[in-house]
Amino acid sequence: MDTSFSSGVALVDTVLKSTGGSVVVWSADPQAYGSEHERATRSNFAERLAALKQFRFAGEYHASRARENTPLYFVPSDTVPSTQLARSLGISTVHDLFGGVVPYPFVATKAITHPLVGRAAACPEGWAPTFAADISHAALGGFSAFSAEDARWAGRRLLENGPVRVKPVCATGGRGQTMVTGADALDRSLAAMDESEIALHGVVIEENLERPDTFSVGQVMVDHMIVSYFGRQRMTTDNVGQSVYGGSDLTLVRGNFDALLAKTSPSPALCLAIEQARRYHQAVIDCFPGFLASRVNYDVAQGVGAGGAWRSGVLEQSWRVGGATGAEMMALEGFWRDPALERLRVSCFEAYGAAASIPSDAAVHYRGIDSQIGALTKYALIQPYASDTT
């Protein structure tokens, strides 16, 4: 296997010459996804995208570049939170960025997944009541709330059927969530949250699943290339002993979601996860005009819910560079190099600790000591294609 692209730039034997465009990384919110390892990882991906597109990698975007005539392709740190902002950057189609654009900030969070607790409940500008109805068969039971009072009311309703999970909408990788079994625990969990943050961003109250499996269903588009995939997430232990996201094992194909089903043989549970992700994605398009995305990823959880019933539903969406992007990049590069290649198995890893062992044929996205989380290595590896089950 060719490992010459571990640096993220050498994809072919010949030197690629720029066609005049530039790939830039952009910090949509300097406070979000702005750690050393996240910035370095985005730059690695941006370099690799520049090689694929035969563009120049131009580093961090600055407003002064808006006056240039050179086409810019953005790799944002987060979903662009308004169509007006996107247009001001020159982003108007899926071919202008690796990520997504939403008409309102809340659309990029897990808050859109559930309905409000009632018609009089607080909600942000642009809220689309029809969205939760459209995805009712693609989500778990739950409510979104934009006030502590609404959250308490929603939690008590859900607790009548069993334990619930309280989820801050801006946290990722399961961080900040609490599982509660009674009203007192619910009140303590909500009291620990900043009410102004709840009003601004919201909080999700959702049925709790026992022993859940979490699948990823996604798609990326770069120029003419579309890659779709499904896979399973892994957890690992970070440098302070917390259980956190540790990577994903993905099956990826050349083409759209129809091609994903046609070229693989997923299990019935995986077929359901793919269908639920597709329904969720279509509902976003239908309910939130202005939405566009060239990178989509949906987390679908399956497990035992209240009363012992087996449940499946989309937990949240991601329209930005994410944990699975290392595997996505390797697949894009593989399909680009070999026009006859139709499917791949790729695993990506986030390994904590200075002693992490990295296979010699891995593509390393980041290896260093982050001042906030310590030693971390991120890498991806093409796996033998044995089956379509995960």
mmCIF file of C-alpha atoms in Angstrom:
data_model
loop_
_atom_site.group_PDB
_atom_site.id
_atom_site.type_symbol
_atom_site.label_atom_id
_atom_site.label_comp_id
_atom_site.label_asym_id
_atom_site.label_seq_id
_atom_site.Cartn_x
_atom_site.Cartn_y
_atom_site.Cartn_z
ATOM 1 C CA MET A 1 0.000 0.000 0.000
ATOM 2 C CA ASP A 2 1.276 3.476 -0.917
ATOM 3 C CA THR A 3 1.920 5.496 2.237
ATOM 4 C CA SER A 4 3.496 8.499 0.568
ATOM 5 C CA PHE A 5 0.530 10.675 1.491
ATOM 6 C CA SER A 6 1.065 10.429 5.257
ATOM 7 C CA SER A 7 2.268 14.040 5.141
ATOM 8 C CA GLY A 8 -1.066 14.959 3.575
ATOM 9 C CA VAL A 9 0.248 16.399 0.330
ATOM 10 C CA ALA A 10 1.996 13.810 -1.886
ATOM 11 C CA LEU A 11 -0.822 11.978 -3.664
ATOM 12 C CA VAL A 12 0.666 11.149 -7.014
ATOM 13 C CA ASP A 13 4.117 10.660 -8.486
ATOM 14 C CA THR A 14 3.946 13.803 -10.586
ATOM 15 C CA VAL A 15 3.983 17.264 -9.072
ATOM 16 C CA LEU A 16 0.529 18.810 -9.068
ATOM 17 C CA LYS A 17 0.452 22.363 -10.344
ATOM 18 C CA SER A 18 -1.967 24.909 -8.924
ATOM 19 C CA THR A 19 -4.934 25.906 -11.068
ATOM 20 C CA GLY A 20 -5.099 29.301 -9.360
ATOM 21 C CA GLY A 21 -7.256 28.578 -6.318
ATOM 22 C CA SER A 22 -6.305 28.468 -2.640
ATOM 23 C CA VAL A 23 -7.470 26.295 0.249
ATOM 24 C CA VAL A 24 -7.690 28.132 3.569
ATOM 25 C CA VAL A 25 -8.584 27.138 7.101
ATOM 26 C CA TRP A 26 -10.950 29.451 8.924
ATOM 27 C CA SER A 27 -11.773 29.720 12.621
ATOM 28 C CA ALA A 28 -15.517 30.326 12.570
ATOM 29 C CA ASP A 29 -15.424 30.853 16.346
ATOM 30 C CA PRO A 30 -11.951 31.237 17.927
ATOM 31 C CA GLN A 31 -13.357 29.795 21.168
ATOM 32 C CA ALA A 32 -14.708 26.626 19.539
ATOM 33 C CA TYR A 33 -12.590 23.748 18.266
ATOM 34 C CA GLY A 34 -9.566 25.993 18.714
ATOM 35 C CA SER A 35 -7.173 23.774 20.658
ATOM 36 C CA GLU A 36 -3.672 23.131 19.343
ATOM 37 C CA HIS A 37 -4.457 19.619 18.143
ATOM 38 C CA GLU A 38 -7.700 20.689 16.437
ATOM 39 C CA ARG A 39 -6.006 23.531 14.585
ATOM 40 C CA ALA A 40 -3.110 21.330 13.490
ATOM 41 C CA THR A 41 -5.463 18.570 12.341
ATOM 42 C CA ARG A 42 -7.556 21.005 10.271
ATOM 43 C CA SER A 43 -4.401 22.310 8.601
ATOM 44 C CA ASN A 44 -3.353 18.755 7.754
ATOM 45 C CA PHE A 45 -6.728 18.060 6.146
ATOM 46 C CA ALA A 46 -6.657 21.387 4.299
ATOM 47 C CA GLU A 47 -3.235 20.579 2.828
ATOM 48 C CA ARG A 48 -4.545 17.261 1.588
ATOM 49 C CA LEU A 49 -7.649 18.869 0.104
ATOM 50 C CA ALA A 50 -5.445 21.390 -1.665
ATOM 51 C CA ALA A 51 -3.496 18.523 -3.253
ATOM 52 C CA LEU A 52 -6.715 16.832 -4.386
ATOM 53 C CA LYS A 53 -8.095 20.030 -5.893
ATOM 54 C CA GLN A 54 -4.722 21.096 -7.318
ATOM 55 C CA PHE A 55 -5.023 24.294 -5.318
ATOM 56 C CA ARG A 56 -2.432 26.036 -3.163
ATOM 57 C CA PHE A 57 -2.638 25.672 0.617
ATOM 58 C CA ALA A 58 -2.675 29.226 1.953
ATOM 59 C CA GLY A 59 -3.006 28.677 5.709
ATOM 60 C CA GLU A 60 -5.373 30.648 7.919
ATOM 61 C CA TYR A 61 -7.954 32.879 6.228
ATOM 62 C CA HIS A 62 -7.781 36.619 6.858
ATOM 63 C CA ALA A 63 -10.423 39.155 5.862
ATOM 64 C CA SER A 64 -7.919 40.935 3.609
ATOM 65 C CA ARG A 65 -8.054 37.942 1.264
ATOM 66 C CA ALA A 66 -11.658 38.793 0.388
ATOM 67 C CA ARG A 67 -10.338 41.429 -1.996
ATOM 68 C CA GLU A 68 -8.318 38.894 -3.971
ATOM 69 C CA ASN A 69 -9.546 37.454 -7.249
ATOM 70 C CA THR A 70 -8.178 34.007 -6.423
ATOM 71 C CA PRO A 71 -10.919 31.397 -5.778
ATOM 72 C CA LEU A 72 -10.947 30.324 -2.126
ATOM 73 C CA TYR A 73 -11.994 26.952 -0.747
ATOM 74 C CA PHE A 74 -12.681 26.998 3.003
ATOM 75 C CA VAL A 75 -12.070 24.381 5.680
ATOM 76 C CA PRO A 76 -13.966 25.949 8.626
ATOM 77 C CA SER A 77 -13.537 24.964 12.247
ATOM 78 C CA ASP A 78 -17.306 24.714 12.647
ATOM 79 C CA THR A 79 -20.513 24.895 10.665
ATOM 80 C CA VAL A 80 -20.894 28.401 9.232
ATOM 81 C CA PRO A 81 -23.747 29.774 11.399
ATOM 82 C CA SER A 82 -25.553 32.007 8.886
ATOM 83 C CA THR A 83 -26.081 32.214 5.147
ATOM 84 C CA GLN A 84 -25.304 35.942 5.249
ATOM 85 C CA LEU A 85 -21.896 35.271 6.810
ATOM 86 C CA ALA A 86 -21.232 32.534 4.282
ATOM 87 C CA ARG A 87 -21.989 34.860 1.371
ATOM 88 C CA SER A 88 -19.704 37.529 2.812
ATOM 89 C CA LEU A 89 -16.887 34.978 2.613
ATOM 90 C CA GLY A 90 -17.775 33.998 -0.944
ATOM 91 C CA ILE A 91 -19.343 30.672 0.085
ATOM 92 C CA SER A 92 -22.458 30.046 -1.985
ATOM 93 C CA THR A 93 -22.310 26.366 -3.015
ATOM 94 C CA VAL A 94 -21.064 23.036 -1.682
ATOM 95 C CA HIS A 95 -17.988 23.484 -3.887
ATOM 96 C CA ASP A 96 -16.761 26.428 -1.814
ATOM 97 C CA LEU A 97 -16.056 24.632 1.460
ATOM 98 C CA PHE A 98 -15.463 21.353 3.249
ATOM 99 C CA GLY A 99 -18.257 21.590 5.792
ATOM 100 C CA GLY A 100 -21.686 23.155 5.979
ATOM 101 C CA VAL A 101 -23.731 26.341 6.198
ATOM 102 C CA VAL A 102 -26.928 26.807 8.234
ATOM 103 C CA PRO A 103 -29.360 29.746 8.298
ATOM 104 C CA TYR A 104 -29.348 30.033 12.120
ATOM 105 C CA PRO A 105 -26.744 28.924 14.710
ATOM 106 C CA PHE A 106 -29.085 26.521 16.548
ATOM 107 C CA VAL A 107 -29.582 24.468 13.365
ATOM 108 C CA ALA A 108 -25.996 23.209 13.691
ATOM 109 C CA THR A 109 -26.668 21.723 17.161
ATOM 110 C CA LYS A 110 -28.495 18.654 18.427
ATOM 111 C CA ALA A 111 -31.289 20.973 19.634
ATOM 112 C CA ILE A 112 -33.112 20.623 16.302
ATOM 113 C CA THR A 113 -33.541 16.870 16.811
ATOM 114 C CA HIS A 114 -36.474 17.106 19.238
ATOM 115 C CA PRO A 115 -39.711 19.098 19.599
ATOM 116 C CA LEU A 116 -40.407 21.731 22.226
ATOM 117 C CA VAL A 117 -42.376 20.686 25.276
ATOM 118 C CA GLY A 118 -45.357 22.829 24.268
ATOM 119 C CA ARG A 119 -46.546 25.668 22.049
ATOM 120 C CA ALA A 120 -45.755 28.285 24.708
ATOM 121 C CA ALA A 121 -42.176 27.027 25.204
ATOM 122 C CA ALA A 122 -39.271 29.368 24.538
ATOM 123 C CA CYS A 123 -37.488 28.922 21.209
ATOM 124 C CA PRO A 124 -34.983 30.799 19.028
ATOM 125 C CA GLU A 125 -35.682 32.788 15.878
ATOM 126 C CA GLY A 126 -36.056 30.486 12.882
ATOM 127 C CA TRP A 127 -37.325 27.481 14.850
ATOM 128 C CA ALA A 128 -39.109 25.041 12.513
ATOM 129 C CA PRO A 129 -41.791 23.044 14.390
ATOM 130 C CA THR A 130 -42.270 20.736 11.406
ATOM 131 C CA PHE A 131 -38.718 19.398 11.574
ATOM 132 C CA ALA A 132 -39.189 17.210 14.659
ATOM 133 C CA ALA A 133 -42.435 15.859 13.189
ATOM 134 C CA ASP A 134 -40.673 15.010 9.920
ATOM 135 C CA ILE A 135 -37.984 12.982 11.718
ATOM 136 C CA SER A 136 -40.158 11.462 14.447
ATOM 137 C CA HIS A 137 -39.345 7.944 13.215
ATOM 138 C CA ALA A 138 -35.656 8.749 12.885
ATOM 139 C CA ALA A 139 -34.988 10.041 16.418
ATOM 140 C CA LEU A 140 -35.241 8.859 20.002
ATOM 141 C CA GLY A 141 -37.887 10.208 22.341
ATOM 142 C CA GLY A 142 -36.998 13.585 23.776
ATOM 143 C CA PHE A 143 -37.485 17.326 23.973
ATOM 144 C CA SER A 144 -35.378 20.414 23.352
ATOM 145 C CA ALA A 145 -35.700 23.332 25.760
ATOM 146 C CA PHE A 146 -34.475 26.913 25.783
ATOM 147 C CA SER A 147 -35.306 27.691 29.403
ATOM 148 C CA ALA A 148 -34.602 25.840 32.628
ATOM 149 C CA GLU A 149 -38.324 25.788 33.423
ATOM 150 C CA ASP A 150 -39.177 24.150 30.093
ATOM 151 C CA ALA A 151 -36.334 21.658 30.601
ATOM 152 C CA ARG A 152 -37.637 20.653 34.043
ATOM 153 C CA TRP A 153 -41.140 20.172 32.649
ATOM 154 C CA ALA A 154 -39.827 18.144 29.705
ATOM 155 C CA GLY A 155 -37.653 15.994 31.944
ATOM 156 C CA ARG A 156 -40.489 15.132 34.286
ATOM 157 C CA ARG A 157 -42.652 14.019 31.366
ATOM 158 C CA LEU A 158 -39.918 11.734 30.050
ATOM 159 C CA LEU A 159 -39.058 10.361 33.509
ATOM 160 C CA GLU A 160 -42.538 8.830 33.643
ATOM 161 C CA ASN A 161 -41.247 6.211 31.187
ATOM 162 C CA GLY A 162 -37.736 5.666 32.544
ATOM 163 C CA PRO A 163 -34.261 7.213 32.914
ATOM 164 C CA VAL A 164 -33.378 10.208 30.769
ATOM 165 C CA ARG A 165 -30.190 11.834 29.559
ATOM 166 C CA VAL A 166 -29.535 15.571 29.962
ATOM 167 C CA LYS A 167 -27.369 16.804 27.087
ATOM 168 C CA PRO A 168 -25.765 20.238 26.605
ATOM 169 C CA VAL A 169 -26.210 20.905 22.898
ATOM 170 C CA CYS A 170 -22.755 22.329 22.176
ATOM 171 C CA ALA A 171 -20.741 19.537 23.797
ATOM 172 C CA THR A 172 -19.242 16.797 21.612
ATOM 173 C CA GLY A 173 -18.120 13.214 22.124
ATOM 174 C CA GLY A 174 -20.605 12.624 24.945
ATOM 175 C CA ARG A 175 -18.946 15.171 27.228
ATOM 176 C CA GLY A 176 -21.101 17.015 29.749
ATOM 177 C CA GLN A 177 -24.022 14.581 29.612
ATOM 178 C CA THR A 178 -25.703 13.180 32.707
ATOM 179 C CA MET A 179 -28.134 10.298 33.125
ATOM 180 C CA VAL A 180 -30.865 10.894 35.701
ATOM 181 C CA THR A 181 -33.507 8.589 37.123
ATOM 182 C CA GLY A 182 -35.618 10.980 39.164
ATOM 183 C CA ALA A 183 -36.881 14.559 39.460
ATOM 184 C CA ASP A 184 -34.407 15.585 42.160
ATOM 185 C CA ALA A 185 -31.439 14.408 40.081
ATOM 186 C CA LEU A 186 -32.900 16.187 37.057
ATOM 187 C CA ASP A 187 -33.173 19.444 39.017
ATOM 188 C CA ARG A 188 -29.577 19.137 40.244
ATOM 189 C CA SER A 189 -28.313 18.497 36.731
ATOM 190 C CA LEU A 190 -30.124 21.528 35.325
ATOM 191 C CA ALA A 191 -29.122 23.724 38.267
ATOM 192 C CA ALA A 192 -25.474 23.004 37.441
ATOM 193 C CA MET A 193 -25.973 24.533 33.982
ATOM 194 C CA ASP A 194 -25.822 28.237 33.170
ATOM 195 C CA GLU A 195 -29.377 29.431 32.490
ATOM 196 C CA SER A 196 -28.117 32.010 30.004
ATOM 197 C CA GLU A 197 -26.406 29.197 28.077
ATOM 198 C CA ILE A 198 -29.638 27.217 28.054
ATOM 199 C CA ALA A 199 -31.498 30.279 26.742
ATOM 200 C CA LEU A 200 -28.881 30.888 24.050
ATOM 201 C CA HIS A 201 -28.105 27.359 22.888
ATOM 202 C CA GLY A 202 -30.712 25.066 24.467
ATOM 203 C CA VAL A 203 -30.534 21.739 26.257
ATOM 204 C CA VAL A 204 -31.743 18.316 25.131
ATOM 205 C CA ILE A 205 -33.661 15.955 27.427
ATOM 206 C CA GLU A 206 -33.713 12.522 25.802
ATOM 207 C CA GLU A 207 -34.618 8.946 26.658
ATOM 208 C CA ASN A 208 -31.633 6.953 27.905
ATOM 209 C CA LEU A 209 -30.466 3.833 26.081
ATOM 210 C CA GLU A 210 -28.764 0.943 27.825
ATOM 211 C CA ARG A 211 -25.641 -0.537 26.208
ATOM 212 C CA PRO A 212 -26.032 1.533 23.032
ATOM 213 C CA ASP A 213 -24.155 0.988 19.801
ATOM 214 C CA THR A 214 -23.364 4.216 17.972
ATOM 215 C CA PHE A 215 -23.070 4.183 14.203
ATOM 216 C CA SER A 216 -21.827 6.909 11.898
ATOM 217 C CA VAL A 217 -23.505 7.529 8.556
ATOM 218 C CA GLY A 218 -21.961 10.181 6.351
ATOM 219 C CA GLN A 219 -21.046 11.631 3.007
ATOM 220 C CA VAL A 220 -18.350 13.955 1.676
ATOM 221 C CA MET A 221 -18.113 15.791 -1.644
ATOM 222 C CA VAL A 222 -15.009 17.367 -3.156
ATOM 223 C CA ASP A 223 -15.401 18.631 -6.726
ATOM 224 C CA HIS A 224 -16.819 15.708 -8.766
ATOM 225 C CA MET A 225 -16.011 13.110 -6.097
ATOM 226 C CA ILE A 226 -18.759 11.869 -3.737
ATOM 227 C CA VAL A 227 -17.982 9.317 -1.022
ATOM 228 C CA SER A 228 -20.634 7.827 1.295
ATOM 229 C CA TYR A 229 -20.111 5.587 4.305
ATOM 230 C CA PHE A 230 -21.340 3.854 7.407
ATOM 231 C CA GLY A 231 -19.384 2.640 10.408
ATOM 232 C CA ARG A 232 -19.099 2.207 14.131
ATOM 233 C CA GLN A 233 -17.493 4.496 16.675
ATOM 234 C CA ARG A 234 -14.998 3.376 19.320
ATOM 235 C CA MET A 235 -14.362 4.843 22.745
ATOM 236 C CA THR A 236 -10.987 5.169 24.443
ATOM 237 C CA THR A 237 -9.521 6.567 27.665
ATOM 238 C CA ASP A 238 -7.931 10.007 27.580
ATOM 239 C CA ASN A 239 -4.978 11.258 29.598
ATOM 240 C CA VAL A 240 -7.075 11.931 32.727
ATOM 241 C CA GLY A 241 -9.021 8.661 32.642
ATOM 242 C CA GLN A 242 -12.210 9.874 30.963
ATOM 243 C CA SER A 243 -14.006 7.735 28.386
ATOM 244 C CA VAL A 244 -13.932 9.728 25.127
ATOM 245 C CA TYR A 245 -14.208 9.246 21.365
ATOM 246 C CA GLY A 246 -11.389 6.999 20.168
ATOM 247 C CA GLY A 247 -12.049 6.679 16.452
ATOM 248 C CA SER A 248 -14.275 5.032 13.868
ATOM 249 C CA ASP A 249 -14.231 1.959 11.620
ATOM 250 C CA LEU A 250 -15.838 2.906 8.317
ATOM 251 C CA THR A 251 -16.996 1.219 5.126
ATOM 252 C CA LEU A 252 -16.835 3.797 2.320
ATOM 253 C CA VAL A 253 -17.972 3.671 -1.297
ATOM 254 C CA ARG A 254 -17.686 5.862 -4.345
ATOM 255 C CA GLY A 255 -21.088 7.522 -4.842
ATOM 256 C CA ASN A 256 -24.184 8.596 -2.923
ATOM 257 C CA PHE A 257 -26.271 6.815 -0.285
ATOM 258 C CA ASP A 258 -27.995 4.696 -2.927
ATOM 259 C CA ALA A 259 -24.554 3.518 -4.050
ATOM 260 C CA LEU A 260 -23.667 2.783 -0.418
ATOM 261 C CA LEU A 261 -26.567 0.347 -0.128
ATOM 262 C CA ALA A 262 -26.018 -1.119 -3.596
ATOM 263 C CA LYS A 263 -22.293 -1.772 -3.206
ATOM 264 C CA THR A 264 -22.380 -3.192 0.336
ATOM 265 C CA SER A 265 -24.452 -5.653 2.328
ATOM 266 C CA PRO A 266 -25.194 -3.938 5.639
ATOM 267 C CA SER A 267 -27.119 -5.676 8.388
ATOM 268 C CA PRO A 268 -30.803 -4.811 8.916
ATOM 269 C CA ALA A 269 -29.841 -2.614 11.879
ATOM 270 C CA LEU A 270 -27.333 -0.735 9.755
ATOM 271 C CA CYS A 271 -29.865 -0.361 6.935
ATOM 272 C CA LEU A 272 -32.218 1.253 9.436
ATOM 273 C CA ALA A 273 -29.456 3.593 10.664
ATOM 274 C CA ILE A 274 -28.687 4.642 7.074
ATOM 275 C CA GLU A 275 -32.372 5.247 6.316
ATOM 276 C CA GLN A 276 -32.811 7.308 9.495
ATOM 277 C CA ALA A 277 -29.760 9.435 8.644
ATOM 278 C CA ARG A 278 -31.093 10.006 5.133
ATOM 279 C CA ARG A 279 -34.491 11.029 6.485
ATOM 280 C CA TYR A 280 -32.863 13.428 8.939
ATOM 281 C CA HIS A 281 -30.712 14.953 6.185
ATOM 282 C CA GLN A 282 -33.650 15.456 3.831
ATOM 283 C CA ALA A 283 -35.710 17.068 6.598
ATOM 284 C CA VAL A 284 -32.948 19.623 7.207
ATOM 285 C CA ILE A 285 -32.990 20.509 3.504
ATOM 286 C CA ASP A 286 -36.798 20.793 3.511
ATOM 287 C CA CYS A 287 -37.198 22.748 6.755
ATOM 288 C CA PHE A 288 -34.218 25.098 6.784
ATOM 289 C CA PRO A 289 -33.788 26.972 3.468
ATOM 290 C CA GLY A 290 -30.204 28.099 2.965
ATOM 291 C CA PHE A 291 -28.697 24.921 4.368
ATOM 292 C CA LEU A 292 -25.883 23.395 2.330
ATOM 293 C CA ALA A 293 -23.138 20.925 3.173
ATOM 294 C CA SER A 294 -20.308 19.104 1.446
ATOM 295 C CA ARG A 295 -19.474 17.103 4.566
ATOM 296 C CA VAL A 296 -22.252 15.437 6.577
ATOM 297 C CA ASN A 297 -22.066 12.965 9.431
ATOM 298 C CA TYR A 298 -24.949 11.599 11.492
ATOM 299 C CA ASP A 299 -24.559 9.653 14.747
ATOM 300 C CA VAL A 300 -27.239 6.975 15.116
ATOM 301 C CA ALA A 301 -27.635 5.197 18.452
ATOM 302 C CA GLN A 302 -29.262 1.787 18.849
ATOM 303 C CA GLY A 303 -29.949 0.104 22.161
ATOM 304 C CA VAL A 304 -32.488 -0.801 24.825
ATOM 305 C CA GLY A 305 -34.793 1.986 25.925
ATOM 306 C CA ALA A 306 -37.597 2.322 28.460
ATOM 307 C CA GLY A 307 -39.505 -0.879 29.148
ATOM 308 C CA GLY A 308 -36.877 -3.021 27.445
ATOM 309 C CA ALA A 309 -37.849 -1.869 23.940
ATOM 310 C CA TRP A 310 -35.122 -1.805 21.282
ATOM 311 C CA ARG A 311 -34.723 1.724 19.937
ATOM 312 C CA SER A 312 -32.822 3.439 17.132
ATOM 313 C CA GLY A 313 -32.446 7.128 16.324
ATOM 314 C CA VAL A 314 -30.189 9.943 15.174
ATOM 315 C CA LEU A 315 -28.468 11.562 18.149
ATOM 316 C CA GLU A 316 -26.869 14.479 16.395
ATOM 317 C CA GLN A 317 -25.428 15.810 13.166
ATOM 318 C CA SER A 318 -22.053 17.210 12.146
ATOM 319 C CA TRP A 319 -21.438 19.463 9.158
ATOM 320 C CA ARG A 320 -17.811 20.303 9.923
ATOM 321 C CA VAL A 321 -14.429 18.606 10.070
ATOM 322 C CA GLY A 322 -14.961 15.837 12.634
ATOM 323 C CA GLY A 323 -13.568 12.735 14.250
ATOM 324 C CA ALA A 324 -14.174 10.596 11.156
ATOM 325 C CA THR A 325 -12.579 13.064 8.732
ATOM 326 C CA GLY A 326 -9.208 11.296 8.827
ATOM 327 C CA ALA A 327 -10.862 8.192 7.375
ATOM 328 C CA GLU A 328 -12.854 10.314 4.922
ATOM 329 C CA MET A 329 -9.636 11.897 3.641
ATOM 330 C CA MET A 330 -7.939 8.552 3.132
ATOM 331 C CA ALA A 331 -10.920 7.305 1.140
ATOM 332 C CA LEU A 332 -11.085 10.441 -1.018
ATOM 333 C CA GLU A 333 -7.388 10.049 -1.806
ATOM 334 C CA GLY A 334 -7.765 6.352 -2.551
ATOM 335 C CA PHE A 335 -10.725 6.821 -4.898
ATOM 336 C CA TRP A 336 -8.993 9.762 -6.577
ATOM 337 C CA ARG A 337 -5.853 7.737 -7.304
ATOM 338 C CA ASP A 338 -7.687 4.647 -8.566
ATOM 339 C CA PRO A 339 -10.763 5.303 -10.761
ATOM 340 C CA ALA A 340 -11.616 1.578 -10.680
ATOM 341 C CA LEU A 341 -11.792 1.441 -6.873
ATOM 342 C CA GLU A 342 -15.383 1.234 -5.601
ATOM 343 C CA ARG A 343 -15.188 0.601 -1.839
ATOM 344 C CA LEU A 344 -12.774 0.758 1.072
ATOM 345 C CA ARG A 345 -12.543 -0.050 4.764
ATOM 346 C CA VAL A 346 -10.705 2.650 6.722
ATOM 347 C CA SER A 347 -10.215 3.041 10.459
ATOM 348 C CA CYS A 348 -9.238 6.267 12.179
ATOM 349 C CA PHE A 349 -7.826 6.461 15.688
ATOM 350 C CA GLU A 350 -7.303 8.985 18.474
ATOM 351 C CA ALA A 351 -4.636 7.536 20.765
ATOM 352 C CA TYR A 352 -3.725 9.257 24.024
ATOM 353 C CA GLY A 353 -0.353 9.044 25.755
ATOM 354 C CA ALA A 354 3.218 9.473 24.560
ATOM 355 C CA ALA A 355 3.700 5.722 24.200
ATOM 356 C CA ALA A 356 0.956 5.228 21.604
ATOM 357 C CA SER A 357 2.058 2.706 18.980
ATOM 358 C CA ILE A 358 1.396 3.798 15.388
ATOM 359 C CA PRO A 359 1.417 1.287 12.479
ATOM 360 C CA SER A 360 4.059 2.040 9.852
ATOM 361 C CA ASP A 361 1.489 2.286 7.059
ATOM 362 C CA ALA A 362 -0.787 4.752 8.872
ATOM 363 C CA ALA A 363 -1.488 8.301 7.697
ATOM 364 C CA VAL A 364 -0.811 10.535 10.708
ATOM 365 C CA HIS A 365 -2.924 13.689 11.001
ATOM 366 C CA TYR A 366 -1.527 14.905 14.314
ATOM 367 C CA ARG A 367 1.100 13.801 16.785
ATOM 368 C CA GLY A 368 2.133 16.041 19.638
ATOM 369 C CA ILE A 369 1.519 17.284 23.143
ATOM 370 C CA ASP A 370 -1.490 19.564 23.344
ATOM 371 C CA SER A 371 -1.254 22.006 26.250
ATOM 372 C CA GLN A 372 -4.844 21.268 27.248
ATOM 373 C CA ILE A 373 -5.149 17.491 26.904
ATOM 374 C CA GLY A 374 -1.578 16.180 26.785
ATOM 375 C CA ALA A 375 -0.034 13.676 24.391
ATOM 376 C CA LEU A 376 -2.290 12.699 21.490
ATOM 377 C CA THR A 377 -1.879 11.007 18.121
ATOM 378 C CA LYS A 378 -4.514 10.938 15.377
ATOM 379 C CA TYR A 379 -4.102 8.629 12.424
ATOM 380 C CA ALA A 380 -5.978 6.567 9.846
ATOM 381 C CA LEU A 381 -5.334 3.158 8.347
ATOM 382 C CA ILE A 382 -6.762 1.271 5.366
ATOM 383 C CA GLN A 383 -8.054 -2.114 6.541
ATOM 384 C CA PRO A 384 -8.558 -5.399 4.655
ATOM 385 C CA TYR A 385 -12.032 -5.533 3.145
ATOM 386 C CA ALA A 386 -13.529 -8.589 4.846
ATOM 387 C CA SER A 387 -17.246 -7.820 5.131
ATOM 388 C CA ASP A 388 -19.772 -5.008 5.329
ATOM 389 C CA THR A 389 -20.786 -5.605 8.923
ATOM 390 C CA THR A 390 -19.179 -3.517 11.639
#
